[in-house]
């Protein structure tokens, strides 16, 4: 099974890296870019022996405890 | 309009950060994690004045030219 984890900064948390990208693309001539926010993306391959519920639980736990900082970040998990 | 850009390492490109995460979660007692790969995720807010085709074209161009390294990375763009 494969899990995808998306980690994003919570709304309101300053994202200097996103702001730097936004500023740069403005200088490069891209129009209409109102905001850029950068997050992280993880693809987790799980052993085929795990059923979907177990795979989701493992991925959720990893996302919460290891891959994100719950003080400033949100996460989203997809299992397929 | 909002665009989401996912940047991942091409298959076959070594991902030491992903391997470090995989090793760490193994030590922490997570079972069944066969592989971890880390990518990047960007949320781009585009001016409401852009139509969907123009928004997609801007996001695709940003993804190709600015947000990814085409030698070692693939990207995927979603516009909503």
Coordinates of N, CA and C in Angstrom, one line a residue:
Chain A
X1 N 0.8 -1.2 0.0 CA 0.0 0.0 0.0 C 0.9 1.2 0.0
X2 N 0.3 2.3 -0.5 CA 1.1 3.5 -0.6 C 0.3 4.6 0.2
X3 N 1.0 5.4 1.0 CA 0.4 6.5 1.7 C 1.1 7.8 1.2
X4 N 0.3 8.8 1.0 CA 0.8 10.1 0.7 C 0.5 11.1 1.9
X5 N 1.5 11.8 2.3 CA 1.3 12.7 3.4 C 1.7 14.1 3.0
X6 N 0.8 15.1 3.2 CA 1.0 16.5 2.8 C 1.1 17.2 4.1
X7 N 2.2 18.0 4.3 CA 2.4 18.8 5.5 C 2.4 20.2 5.1
X8 N 1.5 21.0 5.6 CA 1.5 22.5 5.3 C 1.5 23.3 6.6
X9 N 2.1 24.5 6.4 CA 2.0 25.4 7.6 C 0.6 25.8 7.9
X10 N 0.2 25.9 9.1 CA -1.1 26.4 9.5 C -1.3 27.8 8.9
X11 N -2.6 28.1 8.6 CA -2.9 29.5 8.1 C -2.4 30.5 9.2
X12 N -1.8 31.5 8.8 CA -1.4 32.5 9.8 C 0.1 32.4 10.2
X13 N 0.7 31.2 10.0 CA 2.1 31.1 10.3 C 2.9 31.6 9.1
X14 N 3.8 32.5 9.4 CA 4.6 33.1 8.4 C 5.5 32.1 7.6
X15 N 5.5 32.2 6.3 CA 6.2 31.3 5.4 C 7.2 32.1 4.6
X16 N 8.4 32.3 5.2 CA 9.4 33.2 4.5 C 9.9 32.5 3.2
X17 N 9.9 31.2 3.1 CA 10.4 30.5 1.9 C 9.4 30.8 0.8
X18 N 8.1 30.7 1.1 CA 7.0 30.9 0.1 C 7.1 32.4 -0.3
X19 N 7.3 33.3 0.6 CA 7.4 34.7 0.3 C 8.6 35.0 -0.7
X20 N 9.7 34.3 -0.4 CA 10.9 34.5 -1.2 C 10.6 34.0 -2.7
X21 N 9.9 32.9 -2.8 CA 9.5 32.3 -4.1 C 8.6 33.3 -4.8
X22 N 7.6 33.8 -4.1 CA 6.6 34.8 -4.7 C 7.4 36.0 -5.2
X23 N 8.3 36.5 -4.4 CA 9.1 37.7 -4.7 C 9.9 37.4 -6.0
X24 N 10.5 36.3 -6.0 CA 11.4 35.9 -7.2 C 10.6 35.7 -8.4
X25 N 9.5 35.1 -8.4 CA 8.7 34.9 -9.6 C 8.1 36.2 -10.1
X26 N 7.9 37.1 -9.2 CA 7.5 38.5 -9.6 C 8.6 39.2 -10.4
X27 N 9.8 39.1 -9.9 CA 10.9 39.6 -10.6 C 11.1 39.0 -11.9
X28 N 10.8 37.7 -12.0 CA 11.0 36.9 -13.3 C 9.9 37.2 -14.3
X29 N 8.9 38.0 -13.9 CA 7.9 38.4 -14.8 C 6.6 37.6 -14.8
X30 N 6.4 36.7 -13.9 CA 5.2 36.0 -13.8 C 4.1 36.9 -13.2
X31 N 3.0 37.0 -13.9 CA 1.9 37.9 -13.4 C 0.9 37.1 -12.7
X32 N 0.2 37.8 -11.8 CA -1.0 37.2 -11.2 C -0.7 36.2 -10.0
X33 N 0.5 36.2 -9.5 CA 0.8 35.3 -8.4 C 0.6 36.0 -7.1
X34 N -0.5 35.7 -6.5 CA -0.9 36.5 -5.3 C -0.2 36.0 -4.0
X35 N 0.0 34.7 -4.0 CA 0.7 34.1 -2.8 C 1.3 32.8 -3.1
X36 N 2.4 32.4 -2.4 CA 2.9 31.1 -2.6 C 3.2 30.6 -1.2
X37 N 2.8 29.3 -0.9 CA 3.2 28.7 0.4 C 3.8 27.4 0.1
X38 N 4.9 27.1 0.8 CA 5.6 25.8 0.6 C 5.3 24.8 1.7
X39 N 5.1 23.6 1.3 CA 4.9 22.6 2.2 C 5.8 21.4 1.9
X40 N 5.5 20.3 2.6 CA 6.3 19.1 2.4 C 5.4 18.0 1.9
X41 N 5.9 17.0 1.2 CA 5.2 15.9 0.6 C 5.9 14.7 0.8
X42 N 5.3 13.6 1.3 CA 6.0 12.4 1.6 C 5.2 11.2 0.9
X43 N 5.9 10.4 0.2 CA 5.3 9.1 -0.3 C 5.9 8.0 0.6
X44 N 5.0 7.3 1.2 CA 5.4 6.2 2.1 C 4.9 4.9 1.5
X45 N 5.8 4.0 1.2 CA 5.5 2.6 0.7 C 5.4 1.7 1.9
X46 N 4.2 1.1 2.1 CA 4.0 0.2 3.2 C 3.9 -1.2 2.8
X47 N 4.3 -2.1 3.6 CA 4.3 -3.5 3.3 C 2.9 -4.0 2.8
X48 N 2.9 -4.8 1.8 CA 1.6 -5.2 1.2 C 0.8 -6.0 2.2
X49 N 1.5 -6.6 3.2 CA 0.8 -7.4 4.3 C -0.1 -6.6 5.1
X50 N 0.0 -5.2 5.2 CA -0.9 -4.4 6.0 C -2.2 -4.2 5.3
X51 N -3.3 -4.4 6.1 CA -4.6 -4.0 5.5 C -4.8 -2.5 5.5
X52 N -5.9 -2.0 4.9 CA -6.0 -0.6 4.7 C -6.1 0.2 6.0
X53 N -6.8 -0.4 6.9 CA -7.0 0.3 8.2 C -5.7 0.5 9.0
X54 N -4.9 -0.6 8.9 CA -3.6 -0.6 9.6 C -2.6 0.3 8.9
X55 N -2.7 0.3 7.6 CA -1.8 1.2 6.8 C -2.1 2.6 7.1
X56 N -3.4 2.9 7.1 CA -3.8 4.3 7.4 C -3.4 4.8 8.8
X57 N -3.6 3.8 9.8 CA -3.2 4.2 11.1 C -1.7 4.4 11.3
X58 N -0.9 3.6 10.6 CA 0.6 3.8 10.6 C 0.9 5.1 10.0
X59 N 0.3 5.4 8.8 CA 0.7 6.7 8.1 C 0.2 7.9 8.9
X60 N -1.0 7.8 9.5 CA -1.5 8.9 10.4 C -0.5 9.2 11.5
X61 N -0.1 8.1 12.2 CA 0.7 8.2 13.3 C 2.1 8.8 13.0
X62 N 2.6 8.3 11.8 CA 3.9 8.9 11.3 C 3.7 10.4 11.0
X63 N 2.6 10.7 10.4 CA 2.4 12.1 10.0 C 2.4 13.0 11.2
X64 N 1.6 12.5 12.2 CA 1.4 13.3 13.4 C 2.7 13.4 14.3
X65 N 3.4 12.3 14.5 CA 4.4 12.2 15.5 C 5.8 12.5 14.9
X66 N 6.0 12.2 13.6 CA 7.4 12.3 13.0 C 7.5 13.4 11.9
X67 N 6.5 13.4 11.0 CA 6.7 14.2 9.8 C 6.2 15.6 9.9
X68 N 5.4 15.9 11.0 CA 4.9 17.3 11.1 C 5.2 17.8 12.5
X69 N 5.2 19.1 12.6 CA 5.3 19.8 13.9 C 3.9 20.4 14.2
X70 N 3.1 19.7 15.1 CA 1.7 20.1 15.3 C 1.5 21.5 15.8
X71 N 2.5 22.1 16.3 CA 2.4 23.5 16.8 C 2.1 24.5 15.6
X72 N 2.8 24.2 14.5 CA 2.8 25.2 13.4 C 2.3 24.6 12.1
X73 N 2.1 23.2 12.1 CA 1.8 22.6 10.8 C 0.6 21.7 10.9
X74 N -0.1 21.6 9.7 CA -1.2 20.7 9.5 C -0.8 19.6 8.6
X75 N -1.4 18.4 8.7 CA -1.1 17.4 7.8 C -2.4 16.7 7.2
X76 N -2.2 16.1 6.1 CA -3.3 15.4 5.4 C -2.7 14.1 4.9
X77 N -3.5 13.0 5.1 CA -3.0 11.7 4.7 C -3.9 11.0 3.7
X78 N -3.4 10.5 2.7 CA -4.2 9.7 1.7 C -3.5 8.3 1.6
X79 N -4.4 7.3 1.6 CA -3.9 6.0 1.5 C -4.5 5.4 0.2
X80 N -3.7 4.7 -0.6 CA -4.2 4.2 -1.8 C -3.6 2.8 -2.1
Chain B
X1 N -7.9 31.8 -8.2 CA -7.7 30.4 -8.5 C -6.5 29.9 -7.7
X2 N -6.5 28.6 -7.4 CA -5.5 28.1 -6.6 C -4.8 26.9 -7.4
X3 N -3.5 26.9 -7.4 CA -2.7 25.8 -8.0 C -1.9 25.1 -7.0
X4 N -1.9 23.8 -7.1 CA -1.1 23.0 -6.2 C 0.0 22.3 -7.1
X5 N 1.2 22.4 -6.7 CA 2.3 21.8 -7.4 C 3.0 20.8 -6.5
X6 N 3.2 19.6 -7.0 CA 3.9 18.5 -6.3 C 5.2 18.3 -7.0
X7 N 6.3 18.3 -6.3 CA 7.6 18.0 -6.9 C 8.2 16.8 -6.2
X8 N 8.5 15.8 -7.0 CA 9.1 14.6 -6.5 C 10.4 14.2 -7.2
X9 N 11.2 13.6 -6.5 CA 12.4 13.1 -7.2 C 12.0 12.0 -8.2
X10 N 12.7 12.0 -9.3 CA 12.5 11.0 -10.3 C 12.8 9.6 -9.7
X11 N 12.1 8.6 -10.2 CA 12.4 7.2 -9.7 C 13.9 6.9 -10.1
X12 N 14.6 6.3 -9.1 CA 16.0 6.0 -9.4 C 16.9 7.0 -8.8
X13 N 16.5 8.2 -8.5 CA 17.3 9.2 -7.9 C 17.4 9.0 -6.4
X14 N 18.6 8.9 -5.9 CA 18.7 8.6 -4.5 C 18.1 9.7 -3.6
X15 N 17.4 9.3 -2.6 CA 16.7 10.3 -1.7 C 17.2 10.1 -0.3
X16 N 18.4 10.7 0.1 CA 19.0 10.4 1.4 C 18.0 10.9 2.6
X17 N 17.3 11.9 2.3 CA 16.4 12.4 3.4 C 15.3 11.4 3.7
X18 N 14.7 10.9 2.6 CA 13.7 9.8 2.7 C 14.3 8.6 3.4
X19 N 15.5 8.2 3.1 CA 16.1 7.0 3.7 C 16.3 7.3 5.2
X20 N 16.7 8.5 5.5 CA 16.9 8.9 6.9 C 15.6 8.8 7.7
X21 N 14.5 9.2 7.1 CA 13.2 9.1 7.8 C 12.8 7.7 8.0
X22 N 13.1 6.9 6.9 CA 12.7 5.5 7.0 C 13.5 4.8 8.1
X23 N 14.8 5.1 8.2 CA 15.6 4.5 9.2 C 15.1 4.9 10.6
X24 N 14.8 6.2 10.7 CA 14.4 6.7 12.0 C 13.1 6.1 12.5
X25 N 12.1 6.0 11.6 CA 10.8 5.4 12.0 C 10.9 4.0 12.3
X26 N 11.9 3.3 11.6 CA 12.2 1.9 12.0 C 12.7 1.8 13.4
X27 N 13.6 2.7 13.8 CA 14.1 2.7 15.2 C 13.0 3.0 16.2
X28 N 12.1 3.9 15.8 CA 11.0 4.3 16.7 C 9.9 3.2 16.8
X29 N 10.0 2.1 16.0 CA 9.1 1.0 16.2 C 8.0 0.9 15.2
X30 N 8.0 1.7 14.2 CA 6.9 1.6 13.2 C 7.2 0.4 12.3
X31 N 6.2 -0.5 12.2 CA 6.4 -1.7 11.3 C 5.9 -1.4 9.9
X32 N 6.5 -2.1 9.0 CA 5.9 -2.2 7.7 C 6.1 -1.0 6.8
X33 N 7.1 -0.2 7.2 CA 7.4 1.0 6.3 C 8.5 0.5 5.3
X34 N 8.2 0.3 4.1 CA 9.1 -0.3 3.1 C 10.0 0.8 2.5
X35 N 9.4 2.0 2.4 CA 10.2 3.1 1.7 C 9.6 4.4 2.0
X36 N 10.4 5.4 2.1 CA 9.9 6.8 2.3 C 10.6 7.7 1.3
X37 N 9.9 8.5 0.5 CA 10.5 9.5 -0.3 C 9.9 10.8 0.0
X38 N 10.8 11.8 0.0 CA 10.3 13.2 0.4 C 10.3 14.0 -0.9
X39 N 9.2 14.8 -1.0 CA 9.1 15.8 -2.1 C 8.7 17.1 -1.6
X40 N 8.4 18.0 -2.5 CA 8.0 19.3 -2.1 C 6.6 19.6 -2.6
X41 N 5.9 20.5 -1.9 CA 4.5 20.8 -2.2 C 4.3 22.3 -2.1
X42 N 3.7 22.9 -3.2 CA 3.5 24.3 -3.2 C 2.1 24.6 -3.4
X43 N 1.5 25.6 -2.7 CA 0.2 26.1 -2.9 C 0.4 27.5 -3.5
X44 N -0.1 27.7 -4.7 CA 0.0 29.0 -5.3 C -1.3 29.7 -5.5
X45 N -1.5 30.8 -4.9 CA -2.8 31.6 -5.0 C -2.6 32.5 -6.2
X46 N -3.5 32.4 -7.2 CA -3.4 33.2 -8.4 C -4.5 34.2 -8.4
X47 N -4.3 35.3 -9.0 CA -5.3 36.4 -9.1 C -6.6 35.8 -9.7
X48 N -7.7 36.2 -9.1 CA -9.0 35.8 -9.6 C -9.3 36.2 -11.0
X49 N -8.6 37.2 -11.5 CA -8.8 37.7 -12.8 C -8.3 36.7 -13.9
X50 N -7.4 35.7 -13.6 CA -7.0 34.7 -14.6 C -8.0 33.7 -14.8
X51 N -8.2 33.3 -16.1 CA -9.1 32.2 -16.4 C -8.3 30.9 -16.1
X52 N -9.0 29.8 -16.2 CA -8.4 28.5 -15.8 C -7.2 28.2 -16.7
X53 N -7.3 28.4 -18.0 CA -6.3 28.0 -18.9 C -5.0 28.8 -18.6
X54 N -5.2 30.1 -18.4 CA -4.1 31.0 -18.1 C -3.5 30.7 -16.8
X55 N -4.3 30.3 -15.8 CA -3.8 30.0 -14.5 C -3.0 28.7 -14.6
X56 N -3.5 27.7 -15.3 CA -2.8 26.5 -15.5 C -1.4 26.7 -16.1
X57 N -1.4 27.5 -17.2 CA -0.2 27.8 -17.9 C 0.9 28.5 -17.0
X58 N 0.4 29.4 -16.2 CA 1.3 30.1 -15.3 C 1.9 29.1 -14.3
X59 N 1.0 28.3 -13.7 CA 1.4 27.3 -12.7 C 2.4 26.3 -13.3
X60 N 2.1 25.8 -14.5 CA 2.9 24.8 -15.2 C 4.3 25.4 -15.5
X61 N 4.3 26.7 -15.9 CA 5.6 27.3 -16.2 C 6.4 27.5 -15.0
X62 N 5.7 27.9 -13.9 CA 6.5 28.1 -12.6 C 7.0 26.8 -12.1
X63 N 6.2 25.7 -12.2 CA 6.6 24.4 -11.8 C 7.9 23.9 -12.5
X64 N 7.8 24.1 -13.9 CA 8.9 23.6 -14.7 C 10.2 24.4 -14.6
X65 N 10.0 25.8 -14.5 CA 11.2 26.7 -14.6 C 11.8 27.1 -13.3
X66 N 10.9 27.1 -12.2 CA 11.4 27.7 -11.0 C 11.3 26.7 -9.8
X67 N 10.2 25.9 -9.8 CA 10.0 25.1 -8.5 C 10.7 23.7 -8.6
X68 N 11.0 23.3 -9.8 CA 11.6 21.9 -9.9 C 12.9 22.0 -10.7
X69 N 13.7 21.0 -10.4 CA 15.0 20.8 -11.2 C 14.7 19.6 -12.2
X70 N 14.5 19.9 -13.5 CA 14.0 18.9 -14.4 C 15.0 17.7 -14.6
X71 N 16.3 17.9 -14.2 CA 17.3 16.8 -14.3 C 16.9 15.7 -13.4
X72 N 16.5 16.0 -12.2 CA 16.3 15.0 -11.2 C 14.9 14.9 -10.6
X73 N 14.0 15.9 -11.0 CA 12.7 15.9 -10.4 C 11.6 15.9 -11.4
X74 N 10.5 15.3 -11.0 CA 9.2 15.4 -11.8 C 8.3 16.4 -11.0
X75 N 7.3 16.9 -11.8 CA 6.3 17.7 -11.1 C 4.9 17.4 -11.6
X76 N 4.0 17.7 -10.8 CA 2.5 17.5 -11.1 C 1.8 18.8 -10.7
X77 N 0.9 19.3 -11.6 CA 0.2 20.5 -11.3 C -1.3 20.2 -11.2
X78 N -1.9 20.7 -10.2 CA -3.4 20.7 -10.1 C -3.9 22.1 -10.0
X79 N -4.9 22.5 -10.8 CA -5.5 23.8 -10.6 C -7.0 23.6 -10.2
X80 N -7.4 24.4 -9.2 CA -8.8 24.3 -8.8 C -9.4 25.7 -8.5

